[in-house]
Coordinates of C-alpha atoms in Angstrom, one line a residue:
Chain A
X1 CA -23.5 -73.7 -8.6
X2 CA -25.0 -76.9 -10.6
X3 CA -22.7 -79.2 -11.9
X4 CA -23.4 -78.2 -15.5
X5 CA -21.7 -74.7 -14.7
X6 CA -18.9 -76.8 -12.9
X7 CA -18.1 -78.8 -16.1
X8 CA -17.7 -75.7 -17.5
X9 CA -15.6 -74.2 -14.6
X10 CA -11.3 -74.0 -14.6
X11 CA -8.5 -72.9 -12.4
X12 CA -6.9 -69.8 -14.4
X13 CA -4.5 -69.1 -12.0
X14 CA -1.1 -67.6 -13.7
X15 CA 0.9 -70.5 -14.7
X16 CA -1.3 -73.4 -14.3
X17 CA -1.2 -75.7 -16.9
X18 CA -3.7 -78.2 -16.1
X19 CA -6.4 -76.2 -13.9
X20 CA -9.3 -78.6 -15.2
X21 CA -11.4 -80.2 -13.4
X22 CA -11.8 -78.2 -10.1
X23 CA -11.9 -80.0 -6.9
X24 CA -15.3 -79.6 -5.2
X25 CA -15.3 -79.7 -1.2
X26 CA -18.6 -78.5 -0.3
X27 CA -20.5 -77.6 2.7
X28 CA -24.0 -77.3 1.5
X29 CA -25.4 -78.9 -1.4
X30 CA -29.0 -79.0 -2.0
X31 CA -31.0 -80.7 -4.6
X32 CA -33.6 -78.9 -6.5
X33 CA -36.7 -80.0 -8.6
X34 CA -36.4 -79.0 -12.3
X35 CA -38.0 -79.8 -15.0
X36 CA -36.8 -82.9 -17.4
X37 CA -36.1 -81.9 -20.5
X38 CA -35.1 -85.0 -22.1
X39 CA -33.8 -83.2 -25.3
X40 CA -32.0 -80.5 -23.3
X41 CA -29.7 -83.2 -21.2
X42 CA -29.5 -85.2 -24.3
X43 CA -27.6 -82.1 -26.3
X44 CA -25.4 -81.1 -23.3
X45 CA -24.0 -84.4 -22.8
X46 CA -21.5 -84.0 -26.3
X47 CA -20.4 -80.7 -24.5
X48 CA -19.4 -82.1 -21.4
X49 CA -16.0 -83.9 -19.8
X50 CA -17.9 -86.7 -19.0
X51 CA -15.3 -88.2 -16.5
X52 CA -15.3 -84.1 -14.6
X53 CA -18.9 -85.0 -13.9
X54 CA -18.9 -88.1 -13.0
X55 CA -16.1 -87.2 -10.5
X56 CA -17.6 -84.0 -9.2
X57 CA -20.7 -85.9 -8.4
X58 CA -18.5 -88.6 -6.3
X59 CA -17.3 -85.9 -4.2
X60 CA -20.7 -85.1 -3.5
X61 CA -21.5 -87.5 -2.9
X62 CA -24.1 -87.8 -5.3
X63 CA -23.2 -90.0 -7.6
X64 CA -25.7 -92.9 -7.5
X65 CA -25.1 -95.4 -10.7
X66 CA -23.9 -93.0 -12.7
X67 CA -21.5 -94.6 -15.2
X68 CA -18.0 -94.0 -15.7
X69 CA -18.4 -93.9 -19.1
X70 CA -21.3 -92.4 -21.6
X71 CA -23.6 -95.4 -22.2
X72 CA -24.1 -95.8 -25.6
X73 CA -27.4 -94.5 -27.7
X74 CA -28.0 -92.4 -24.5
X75 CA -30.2 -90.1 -26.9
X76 CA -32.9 -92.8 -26.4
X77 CA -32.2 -94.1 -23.1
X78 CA -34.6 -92.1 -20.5
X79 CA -33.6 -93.7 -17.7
X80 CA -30.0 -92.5 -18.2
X81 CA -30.8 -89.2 -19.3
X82 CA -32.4 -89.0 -16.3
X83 CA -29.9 -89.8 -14.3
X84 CA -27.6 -87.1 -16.2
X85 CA -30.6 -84.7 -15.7
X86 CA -30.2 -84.8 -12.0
X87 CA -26.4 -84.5 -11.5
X88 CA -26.4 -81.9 -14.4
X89 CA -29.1 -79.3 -13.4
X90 CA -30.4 -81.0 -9.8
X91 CA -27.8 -81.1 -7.7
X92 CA -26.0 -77.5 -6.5
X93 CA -24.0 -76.7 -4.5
X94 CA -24.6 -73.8 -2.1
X95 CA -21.5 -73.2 0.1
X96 CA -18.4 -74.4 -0.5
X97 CA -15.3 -74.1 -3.0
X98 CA -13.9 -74.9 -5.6
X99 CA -9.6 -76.2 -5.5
X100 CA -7.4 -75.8 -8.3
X101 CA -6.3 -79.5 -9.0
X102 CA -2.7 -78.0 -9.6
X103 CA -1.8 -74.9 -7.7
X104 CA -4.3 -76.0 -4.3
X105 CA -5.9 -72.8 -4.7
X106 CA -9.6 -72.5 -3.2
X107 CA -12.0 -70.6 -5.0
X108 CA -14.7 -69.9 -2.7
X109 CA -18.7 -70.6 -3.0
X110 CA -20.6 -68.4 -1.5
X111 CA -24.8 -68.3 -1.5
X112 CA -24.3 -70.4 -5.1
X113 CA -22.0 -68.0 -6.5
X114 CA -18.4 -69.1 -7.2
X115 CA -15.9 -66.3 -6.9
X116 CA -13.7 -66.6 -9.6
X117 CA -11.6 -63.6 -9.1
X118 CA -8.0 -63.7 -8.7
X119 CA -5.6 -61.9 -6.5
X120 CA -3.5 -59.0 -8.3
X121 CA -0.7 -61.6 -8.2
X122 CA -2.3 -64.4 -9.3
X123 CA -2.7 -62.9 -12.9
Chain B
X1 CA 2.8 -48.8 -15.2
X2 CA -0.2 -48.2 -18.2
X3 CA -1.4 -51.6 -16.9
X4 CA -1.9 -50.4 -13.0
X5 CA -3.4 -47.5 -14.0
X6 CA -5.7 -48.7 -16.3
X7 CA -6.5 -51.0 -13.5
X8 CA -7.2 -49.0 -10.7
X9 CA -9.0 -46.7 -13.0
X10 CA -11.7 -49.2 -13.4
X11 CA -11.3 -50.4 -9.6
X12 CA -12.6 -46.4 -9.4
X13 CA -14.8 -45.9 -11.5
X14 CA -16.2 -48.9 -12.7
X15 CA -16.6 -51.5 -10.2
X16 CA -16.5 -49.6 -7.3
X17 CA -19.3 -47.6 -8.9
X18 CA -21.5 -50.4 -9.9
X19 CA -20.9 -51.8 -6.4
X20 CA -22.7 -48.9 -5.3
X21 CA -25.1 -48.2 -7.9
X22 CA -26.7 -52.0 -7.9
X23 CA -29.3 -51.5 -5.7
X24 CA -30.7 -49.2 -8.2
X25 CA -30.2 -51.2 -11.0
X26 CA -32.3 -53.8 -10.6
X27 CA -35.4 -52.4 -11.9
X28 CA -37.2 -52.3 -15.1
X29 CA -35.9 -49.7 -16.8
X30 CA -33.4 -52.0 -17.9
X31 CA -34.8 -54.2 -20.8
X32 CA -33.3 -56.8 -23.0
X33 CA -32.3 -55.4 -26.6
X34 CA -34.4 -56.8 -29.1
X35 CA -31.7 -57.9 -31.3
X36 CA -29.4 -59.0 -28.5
X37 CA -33.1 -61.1 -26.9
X38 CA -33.1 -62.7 -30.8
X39 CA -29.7 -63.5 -30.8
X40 CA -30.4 -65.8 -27.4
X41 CA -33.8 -66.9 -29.5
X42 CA -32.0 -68.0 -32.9
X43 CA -29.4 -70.5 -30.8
X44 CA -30.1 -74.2 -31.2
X45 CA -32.0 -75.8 -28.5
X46 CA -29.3 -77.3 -26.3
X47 CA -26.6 -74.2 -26.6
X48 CA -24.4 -73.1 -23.8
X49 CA -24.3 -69.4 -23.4
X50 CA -22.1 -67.2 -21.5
X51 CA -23.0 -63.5 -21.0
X52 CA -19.6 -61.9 -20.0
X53 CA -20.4 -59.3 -17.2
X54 CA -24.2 -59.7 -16.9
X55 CA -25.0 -57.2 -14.4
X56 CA -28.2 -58.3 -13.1
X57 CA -28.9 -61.0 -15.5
X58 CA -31.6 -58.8 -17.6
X59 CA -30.5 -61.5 -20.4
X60 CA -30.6 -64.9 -18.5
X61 CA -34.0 -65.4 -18.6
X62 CA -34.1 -66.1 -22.4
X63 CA -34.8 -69.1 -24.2
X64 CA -35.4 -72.1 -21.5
X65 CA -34.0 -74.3 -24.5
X66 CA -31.0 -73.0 -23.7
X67 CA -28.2 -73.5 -20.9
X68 CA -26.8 -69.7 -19.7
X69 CA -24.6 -68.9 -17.5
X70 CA -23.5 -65.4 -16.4
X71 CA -20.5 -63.2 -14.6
X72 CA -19.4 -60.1 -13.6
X73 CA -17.1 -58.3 -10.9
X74 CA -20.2 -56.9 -9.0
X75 CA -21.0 -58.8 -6.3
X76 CA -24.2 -57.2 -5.1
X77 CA -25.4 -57.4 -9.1
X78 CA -24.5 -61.1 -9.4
X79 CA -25.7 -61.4 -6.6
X80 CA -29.3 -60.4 -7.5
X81 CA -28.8 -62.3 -10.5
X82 CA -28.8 -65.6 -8.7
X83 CA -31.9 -64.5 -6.5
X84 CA -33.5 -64.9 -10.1
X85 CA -32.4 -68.4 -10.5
X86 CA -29.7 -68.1 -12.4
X87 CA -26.1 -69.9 -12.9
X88 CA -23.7 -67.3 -12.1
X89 CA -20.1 -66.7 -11.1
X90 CA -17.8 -63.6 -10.0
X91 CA -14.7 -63.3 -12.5
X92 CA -12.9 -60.5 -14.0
X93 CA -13.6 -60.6 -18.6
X94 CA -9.8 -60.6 -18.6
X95 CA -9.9 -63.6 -16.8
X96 CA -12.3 -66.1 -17.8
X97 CA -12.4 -69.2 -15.5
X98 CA -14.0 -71.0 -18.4
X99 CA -12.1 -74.2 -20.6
X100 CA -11.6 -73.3 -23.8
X101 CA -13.9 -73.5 -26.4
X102 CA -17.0 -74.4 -24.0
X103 CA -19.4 -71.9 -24.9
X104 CA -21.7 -72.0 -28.0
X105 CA -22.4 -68.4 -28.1
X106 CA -21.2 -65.3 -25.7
X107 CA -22.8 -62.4 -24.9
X108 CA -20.5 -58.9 -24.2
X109 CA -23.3 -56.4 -23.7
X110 CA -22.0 -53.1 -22.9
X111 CA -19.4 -54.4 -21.1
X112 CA -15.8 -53.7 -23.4
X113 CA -16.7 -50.0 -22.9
X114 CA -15.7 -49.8 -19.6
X115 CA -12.1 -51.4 -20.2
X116 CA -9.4 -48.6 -20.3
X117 CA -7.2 -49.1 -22.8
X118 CA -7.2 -50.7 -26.2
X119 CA -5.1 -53.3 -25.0
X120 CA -7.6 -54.5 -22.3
X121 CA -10.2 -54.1 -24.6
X122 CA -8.3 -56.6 -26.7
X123 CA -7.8 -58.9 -24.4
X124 CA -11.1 -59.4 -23.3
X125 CA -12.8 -59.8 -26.5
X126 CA -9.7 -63.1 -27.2
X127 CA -10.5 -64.3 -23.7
X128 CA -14.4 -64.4 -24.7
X129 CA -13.3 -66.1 -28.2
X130 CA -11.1 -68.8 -26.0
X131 CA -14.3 -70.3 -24.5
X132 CA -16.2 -70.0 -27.7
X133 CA -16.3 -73.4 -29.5
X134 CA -15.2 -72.9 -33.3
X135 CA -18.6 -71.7 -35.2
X136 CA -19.6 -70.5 -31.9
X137 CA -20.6 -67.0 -32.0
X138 CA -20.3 -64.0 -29.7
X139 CA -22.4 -60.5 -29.8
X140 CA -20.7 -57.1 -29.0
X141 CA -22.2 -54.2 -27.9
X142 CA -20.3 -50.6 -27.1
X143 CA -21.7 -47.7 -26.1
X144 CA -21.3 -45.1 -29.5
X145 CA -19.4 -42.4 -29.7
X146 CA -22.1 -40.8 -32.7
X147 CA -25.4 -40.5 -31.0
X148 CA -28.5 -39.7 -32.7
X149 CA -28.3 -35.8 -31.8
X150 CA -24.9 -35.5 -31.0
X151 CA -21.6 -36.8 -30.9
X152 CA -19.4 -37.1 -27.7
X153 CA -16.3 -34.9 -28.6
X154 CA -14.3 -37.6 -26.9
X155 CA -13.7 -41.0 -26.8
X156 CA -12.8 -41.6 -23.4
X157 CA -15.6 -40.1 -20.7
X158 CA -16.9 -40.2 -17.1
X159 CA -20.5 -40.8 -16.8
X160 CA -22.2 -39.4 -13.1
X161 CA -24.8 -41.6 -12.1
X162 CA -27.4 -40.1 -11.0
X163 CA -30.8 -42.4 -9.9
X164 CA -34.2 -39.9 -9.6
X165 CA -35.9 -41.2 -6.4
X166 CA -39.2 -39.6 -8.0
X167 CA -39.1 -41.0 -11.3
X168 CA -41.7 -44.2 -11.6
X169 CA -38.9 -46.4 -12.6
X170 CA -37.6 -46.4 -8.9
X171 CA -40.8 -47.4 -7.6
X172 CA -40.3 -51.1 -5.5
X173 CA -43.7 -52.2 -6.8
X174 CA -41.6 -52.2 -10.7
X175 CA -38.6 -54.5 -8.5
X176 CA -38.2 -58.0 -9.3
X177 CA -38.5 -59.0 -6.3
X178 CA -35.8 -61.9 -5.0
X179 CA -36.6 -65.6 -5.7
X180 CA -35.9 -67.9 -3.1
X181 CA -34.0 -70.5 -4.7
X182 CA -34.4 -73.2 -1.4
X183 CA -38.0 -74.1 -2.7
X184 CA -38.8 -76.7 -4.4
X185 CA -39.1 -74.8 -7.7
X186 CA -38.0 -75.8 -10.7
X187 CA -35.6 -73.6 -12.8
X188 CA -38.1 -73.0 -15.7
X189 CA -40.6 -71.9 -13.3
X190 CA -38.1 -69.2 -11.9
X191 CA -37.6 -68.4 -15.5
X192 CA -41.2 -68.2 -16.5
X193 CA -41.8 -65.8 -13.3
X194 CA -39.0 -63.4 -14.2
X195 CA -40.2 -63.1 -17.5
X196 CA -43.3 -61.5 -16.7
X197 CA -41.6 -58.9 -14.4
X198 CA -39.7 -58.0 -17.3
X199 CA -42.7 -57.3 -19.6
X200 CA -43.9 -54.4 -18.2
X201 CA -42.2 -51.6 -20.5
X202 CA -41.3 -51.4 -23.9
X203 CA -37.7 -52.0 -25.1
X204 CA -36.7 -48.3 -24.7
X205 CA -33.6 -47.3 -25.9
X206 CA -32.7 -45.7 -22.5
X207 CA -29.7 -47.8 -21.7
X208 CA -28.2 -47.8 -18.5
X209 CA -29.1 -44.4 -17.3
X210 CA -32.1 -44.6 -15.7
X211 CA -32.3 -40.7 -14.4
X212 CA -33.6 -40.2 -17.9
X213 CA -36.8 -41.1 -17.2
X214 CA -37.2 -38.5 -14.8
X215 CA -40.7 -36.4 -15.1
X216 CA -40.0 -32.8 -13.7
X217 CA -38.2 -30.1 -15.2
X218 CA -36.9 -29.5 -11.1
X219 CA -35.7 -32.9 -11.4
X220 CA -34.3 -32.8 -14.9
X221 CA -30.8 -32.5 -13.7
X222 CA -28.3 -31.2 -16.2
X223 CA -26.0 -34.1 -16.8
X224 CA -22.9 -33.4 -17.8
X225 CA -20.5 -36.0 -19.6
X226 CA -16.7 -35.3 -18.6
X227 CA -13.9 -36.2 -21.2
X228 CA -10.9 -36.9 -20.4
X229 CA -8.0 -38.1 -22.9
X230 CA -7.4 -41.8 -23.1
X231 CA -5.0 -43.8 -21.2
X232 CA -3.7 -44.9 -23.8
X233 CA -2.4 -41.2 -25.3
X234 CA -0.8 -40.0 -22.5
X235 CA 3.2 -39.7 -22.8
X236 CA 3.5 -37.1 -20.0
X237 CA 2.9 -38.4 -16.4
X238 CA 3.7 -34.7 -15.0
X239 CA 1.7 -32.9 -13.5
X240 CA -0.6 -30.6 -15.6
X241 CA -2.0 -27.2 -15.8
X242 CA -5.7 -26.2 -15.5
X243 CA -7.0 -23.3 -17.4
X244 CA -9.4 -21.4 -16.1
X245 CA -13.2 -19.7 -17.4
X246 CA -13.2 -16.5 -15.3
X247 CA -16.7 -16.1 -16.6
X248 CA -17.3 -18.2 -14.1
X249 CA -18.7 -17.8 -10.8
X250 CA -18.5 -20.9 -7.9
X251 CA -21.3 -19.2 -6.1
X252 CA -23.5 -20.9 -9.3
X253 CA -22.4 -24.2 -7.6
X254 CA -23.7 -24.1 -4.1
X255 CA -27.2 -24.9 -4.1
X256 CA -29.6 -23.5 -1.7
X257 CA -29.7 -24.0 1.9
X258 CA -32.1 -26.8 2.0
X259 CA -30.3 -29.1 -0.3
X260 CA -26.6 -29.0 0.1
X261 CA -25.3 -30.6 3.5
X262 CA -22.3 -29.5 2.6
X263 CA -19.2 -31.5 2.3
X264 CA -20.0 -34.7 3.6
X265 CA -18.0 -37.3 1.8
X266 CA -20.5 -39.4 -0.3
X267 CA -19.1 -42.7 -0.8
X268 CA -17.2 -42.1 -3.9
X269 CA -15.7 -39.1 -2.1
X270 CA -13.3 -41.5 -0.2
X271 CA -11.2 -42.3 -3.2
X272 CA -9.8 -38.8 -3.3
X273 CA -6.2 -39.8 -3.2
X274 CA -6.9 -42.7 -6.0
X275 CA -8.6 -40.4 -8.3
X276 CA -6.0 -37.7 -7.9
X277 CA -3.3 -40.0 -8.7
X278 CA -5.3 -41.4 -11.7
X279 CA -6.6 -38.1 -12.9
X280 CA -3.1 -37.0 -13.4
X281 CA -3.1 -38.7 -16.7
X282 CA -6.4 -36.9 -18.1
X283 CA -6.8 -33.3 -19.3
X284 CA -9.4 -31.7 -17.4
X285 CA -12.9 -32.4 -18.5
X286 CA -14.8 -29.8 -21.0
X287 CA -18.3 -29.9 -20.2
X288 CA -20.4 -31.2 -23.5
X289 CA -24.1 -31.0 -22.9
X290 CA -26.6 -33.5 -21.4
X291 CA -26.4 -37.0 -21.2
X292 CA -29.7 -37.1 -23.3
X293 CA -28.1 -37.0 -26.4
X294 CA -26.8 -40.8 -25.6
X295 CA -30.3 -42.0 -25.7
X296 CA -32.2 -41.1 -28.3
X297 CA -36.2 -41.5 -26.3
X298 CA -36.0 -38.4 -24.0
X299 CA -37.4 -35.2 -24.7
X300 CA -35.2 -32.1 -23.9
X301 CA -36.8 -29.2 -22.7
X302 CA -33.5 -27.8 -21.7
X303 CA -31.1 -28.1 -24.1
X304 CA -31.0 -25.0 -24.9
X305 CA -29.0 -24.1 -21.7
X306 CA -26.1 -26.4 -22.8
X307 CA -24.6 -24.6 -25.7
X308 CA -24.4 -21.4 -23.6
X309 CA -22.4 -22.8 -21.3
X310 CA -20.4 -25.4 -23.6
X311 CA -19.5 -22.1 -25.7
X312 CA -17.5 -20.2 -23.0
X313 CA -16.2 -22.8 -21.7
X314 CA -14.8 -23.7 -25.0
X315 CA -13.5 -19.7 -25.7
X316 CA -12.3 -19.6 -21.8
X317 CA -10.0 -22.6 -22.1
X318 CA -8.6 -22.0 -25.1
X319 CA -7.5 -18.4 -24.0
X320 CA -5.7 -19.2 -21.2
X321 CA -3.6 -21.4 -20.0
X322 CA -2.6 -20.6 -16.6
X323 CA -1.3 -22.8 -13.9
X324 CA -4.4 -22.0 -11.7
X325 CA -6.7 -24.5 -9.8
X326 CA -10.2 -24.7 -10.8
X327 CA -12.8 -26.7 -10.3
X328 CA -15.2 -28.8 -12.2
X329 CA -18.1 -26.2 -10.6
X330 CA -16.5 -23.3 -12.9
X331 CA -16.1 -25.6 -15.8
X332 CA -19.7 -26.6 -15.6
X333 CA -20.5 -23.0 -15.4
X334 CA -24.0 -22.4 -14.8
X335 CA -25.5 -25.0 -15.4
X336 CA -27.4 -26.6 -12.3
X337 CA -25.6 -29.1 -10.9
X338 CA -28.0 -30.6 -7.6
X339 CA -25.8 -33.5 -7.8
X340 CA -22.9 -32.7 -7.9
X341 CA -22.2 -30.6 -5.1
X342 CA -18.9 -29.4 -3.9
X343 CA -15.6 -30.1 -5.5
X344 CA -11.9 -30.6 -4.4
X345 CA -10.0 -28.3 -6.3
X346 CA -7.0 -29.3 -7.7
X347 CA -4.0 -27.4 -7.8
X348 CA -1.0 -28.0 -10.9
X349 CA 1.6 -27.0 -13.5
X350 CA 1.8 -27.8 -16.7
X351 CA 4.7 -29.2 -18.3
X352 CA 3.7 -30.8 -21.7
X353 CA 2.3 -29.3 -24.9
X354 CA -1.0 -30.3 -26.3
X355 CA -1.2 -30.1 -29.7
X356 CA -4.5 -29.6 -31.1
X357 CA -4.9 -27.0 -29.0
X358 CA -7.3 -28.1 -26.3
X359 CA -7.0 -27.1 -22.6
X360 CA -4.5 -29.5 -20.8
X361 CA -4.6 -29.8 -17.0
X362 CA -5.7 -32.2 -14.1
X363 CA -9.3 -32.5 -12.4
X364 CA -9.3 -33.5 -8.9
X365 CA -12.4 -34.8 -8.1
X366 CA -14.5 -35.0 -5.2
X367 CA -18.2 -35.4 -5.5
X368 CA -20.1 -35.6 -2.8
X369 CA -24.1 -35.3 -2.6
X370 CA -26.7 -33.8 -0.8
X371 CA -29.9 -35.7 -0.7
X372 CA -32.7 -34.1 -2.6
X373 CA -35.6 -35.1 -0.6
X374 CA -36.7 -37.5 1.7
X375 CA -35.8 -40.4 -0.5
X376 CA -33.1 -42.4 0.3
X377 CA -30.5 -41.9 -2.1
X378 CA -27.0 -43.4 -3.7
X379 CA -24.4 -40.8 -2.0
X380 CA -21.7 -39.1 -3.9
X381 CA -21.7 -38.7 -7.1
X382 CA -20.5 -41.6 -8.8
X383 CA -18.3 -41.1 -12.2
X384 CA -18.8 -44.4 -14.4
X385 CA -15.6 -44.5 -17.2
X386 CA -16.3 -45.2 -20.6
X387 CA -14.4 -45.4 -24.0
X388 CA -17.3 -44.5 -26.2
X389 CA -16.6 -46.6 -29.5
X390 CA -16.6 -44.9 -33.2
X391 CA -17.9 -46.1 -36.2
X392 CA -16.3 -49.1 -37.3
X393 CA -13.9 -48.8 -34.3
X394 CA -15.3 -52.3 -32.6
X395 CA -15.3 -54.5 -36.4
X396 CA -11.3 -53.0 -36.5
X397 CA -10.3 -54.1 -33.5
X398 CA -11.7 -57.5 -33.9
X399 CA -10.5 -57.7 -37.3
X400 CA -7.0 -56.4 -36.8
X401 CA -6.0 -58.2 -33.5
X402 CA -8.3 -61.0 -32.9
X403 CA -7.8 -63.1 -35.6
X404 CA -9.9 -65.8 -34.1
X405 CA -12.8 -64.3 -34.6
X406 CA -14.7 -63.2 -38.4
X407 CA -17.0 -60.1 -38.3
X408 CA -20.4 -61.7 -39.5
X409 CA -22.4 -58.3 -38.7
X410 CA -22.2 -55.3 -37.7
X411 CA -24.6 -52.5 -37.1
X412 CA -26.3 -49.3 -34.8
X413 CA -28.4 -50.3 -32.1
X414 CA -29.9 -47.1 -30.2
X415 CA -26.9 -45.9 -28.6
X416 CA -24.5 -48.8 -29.5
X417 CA -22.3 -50.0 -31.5
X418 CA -22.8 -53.8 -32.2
X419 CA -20.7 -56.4 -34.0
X420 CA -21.6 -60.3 -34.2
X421 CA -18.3 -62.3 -34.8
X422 CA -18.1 -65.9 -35.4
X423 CA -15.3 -67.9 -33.7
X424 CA -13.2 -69.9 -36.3
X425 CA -10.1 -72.2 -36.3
X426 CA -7.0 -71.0 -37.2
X427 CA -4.5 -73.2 -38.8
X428 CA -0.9 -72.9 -37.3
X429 CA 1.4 -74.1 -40.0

């Protein structure tokens, strides 16, 4: 699971109001080699909770200097998109799981898969 | 109660089939749609894109300007999906873990047609629009009730699967082989790679049924669609009568020494006592025809044996309407049926009235297989559900209960119906 897909990621659990963002704990991250696309990171960065990132890659410790908050004219900024470029589509996390900020729920991660699924009475 | 059932229904015969069935799946014969591939084109560099129940991720690989991310309930499908180096999660389409309005486009490729009941169906196409940003747009494709040849005679159907070991599609040297995601490899090169496995074959219309492609006349297996009535139209959870074709003969069922192993449970066979609780809400099945006439790019050398036996069956049924057990075997008359090989009969009374006239009655099922060579095979005979969609039927829905979302397009794809909605905001005064 990259942290792009996390950003994206909620608790749905039945009557959880504020499921968003999920607590990471994992137990294997790797870091990858893609290709930067400086265009690419530059048009996912309006689409993200910048703050979810920033605090999903603390708790992986793999935060670096990221900011706290979105520098501004980042479009232009290559060092920074690089740095978003890494966290974003870099960084994954293999085994682990995913905790519903709310209801403590884990959501497991399994061979980069998250299992999403709920329990029959969970929905 | 409707909700349970609907439920488990799919537990049966959807997920628990695909469960079984993925290791076959992940083959070529299972291309991209053209239209559905231009959709992923036409986004803006930069889009998110969620295909809702990807299956294998036949649809991830396209457009690397592009940020996808896929799900589905099959674990070994996903599963395969992620050896290909993609971003995907196991969820349920009634339950999307996603925030709303994240997505810039969603995908729901023959996916809705498995849900049971309208309101399901419902519900999952306003869960996909949740996580659709306003402007965003998704694509909808449902299998269609009005194929080019024929038309199903019912909406709501159980498909057998049915892989042919022999057929060229099976081969391994055609499987996209697992990419190791631990190297150093970037994403786009994993995407580049799986792209020429999937050039090998044209964009065929064959959809998801692969056995189509067999070669042989022997292995030309006469595939045999069975209807049931909706969930959503039953009133009467009694139990109900089966009428029987006396024309026919079980003998026609058994097939020769060397094939049938008799009735070893195939995996699907273990759900006995689920299906038989289930299938007391559908009318036993009436045997159309062969599956061919869902996909319009096989040839069918034996057709002609379908209306023979889709004719009695039809005068049998209506003549009688006793409360004696029969099985599927009688109803499929003579028609060969090498996988499907011995059934449970099921035994009831009828206590409702069916009004236009069509036989009313309970199927108990229990399919079990006997391999047909030395290929390994998938065991039992697995029934896939599917509410086959009518004209229009998909734009209504949308249109009538998902007020979220404008119908921008809608048209006939091969075997499908297909409707391109576009998400918009709705002011609450």
């Amino acid at each position: 699971m990259k942290l792009l897909t996390h950003n994206m990621l909620t608790s749905h659990v039945k009557g959880v109001i504020k499921g968003y963002p999920l607590l990471i704990k994992a137990t294997e991250v790797k870091v990858n080699e893609v290709e930067f696309n400086p265009q690419f990171v530059s048009r996912m960065i309006p689409k993200l909770e910048w703050s979810a990132l920033v605090q999903a890659a603390e708790e992986l410790g793999q935060r670096q200097d990221l900011p706290s908050d979105l520098v501004p004219d980042y479009e232009t900024n290559e060092e920074f998109l690089k740095k978003v470029h890494r966290v974003l589509l870099e960084v994954e996390v293999v085994e682990g799981c995913l905790q519903c900020p709310e209801s403590g729920r884990e959501f497991p991660i399994s061979r980069g898969i998250p299992n999403m699924l709920l329990n029959e009475d969970e929905v | 109660m409707m909700e349970e059932a609907a439920s488990r229904l799919e537990r049966d015969h959807v997920h628990s089939v695909y469960d079984k069935i993925a290791p076959y799946f992940n083959d070529s014969r299972y291309k991209a749609w053209p239209k559905v591939r231009q959709f992923l084109l036409d986004l803006q560099p930069g889009s998110i894109v969620a295909d809702i129940g990807c299956g294998n991720g036949k649809y991830l690989h396209i457009n690397k300007e592009v940020f996808k991310l896929g799900c589905d309930v099959c674990r070994p499908l996903v599963d395969f999906a992620w050896s290909q180096g993609h971003e995907v999660q196991m969820c349920d389409g009634l339950h999307l873990p996603y925030r709303d309005g994240c997505f810039d486009a969603v995908l729901s490729i023959a996916v809705i047609h498995h849900l049971s009941t309208k309101e399901r169906r419902i519900r999952a196409i306003k869960e996909m629009a949740r996580t659709l940003r306003v402007g965003g747009r998704i694509m909808i494709y449902v299998w269609a009730m009005e194929q080019k040849r024929r038309k199903f005679e019912k909406q709501d159907i159980f498909v057998p699967w049915n892989p042919n070991p022999l057929s060229p599609s099976n081969s391994s040297g055609e499987r996209s082989k697992p990419r190791r995601r631990a190297t150093a490899q970037s994403v786009s090169e994993a995407i580049d790679n799986s792209d020429k496995h999937r050039k090998v074959r044209s964009t065929s219309s064959v959809a998801d049924e692969g056995e189509l492609t067999c070669s042989t006349p022997q292995q030309r297996t006469q595939r045999l669609w069975f209807f049931s009535r909706s969930l959503d139209s039953v009133f009467d959870f009694g139990s109900l009568a089966v009428s029987r074709s006396s024309s026919r003969d079980l003998s026609t069922l058994s097939s020769p020494p060397g094939e049938n192993t008799g009735n070893r449970a195939g995996v699907c066979g273990r759900r006995r006592g689920l299906i038989k609780q289930v299938s007391n809400f559908f009318s036993p099945p009436s045997v159309i025809g062969s599956e061919e006439d869902v996909f319009d790019s096989v040839t069918d050398g034996h057709k002609e044996q379908n209306s023979p036996g889709a004719n009695k069956n039809t005068a049998a049924d209506s003549s009688e309407n006793q409360s004696v057990p029969v099985s599927l075997a009688q109803e499929c008359g003579a028609l060969a049926l090498p996988d499907l090989v011995s059934f449970q009969k099921g035994h009831l009374t009828q206590s409702g009235d069916e009004s236009d006239g069509e036989p009313q009655g309970k199927e108990q099922l229990e399919s079990t297989r006997s391999p047909q060579g030395s290929e390994g095979q998938v065991e039992g005979s697995c029934l896939r559900y599917y509410h086959v969609f009518r004209e229009g039927e998909l734009a209504e829905l949308i249109e009538n209960h998902v007020e979220e979302l404008h119908v921008k397009h809608t048209y006939f794809d091969h075997a499908n119906w297909c409707v391109v909605a576009e998400k918009v905001q709705l002011w609450k005064i």
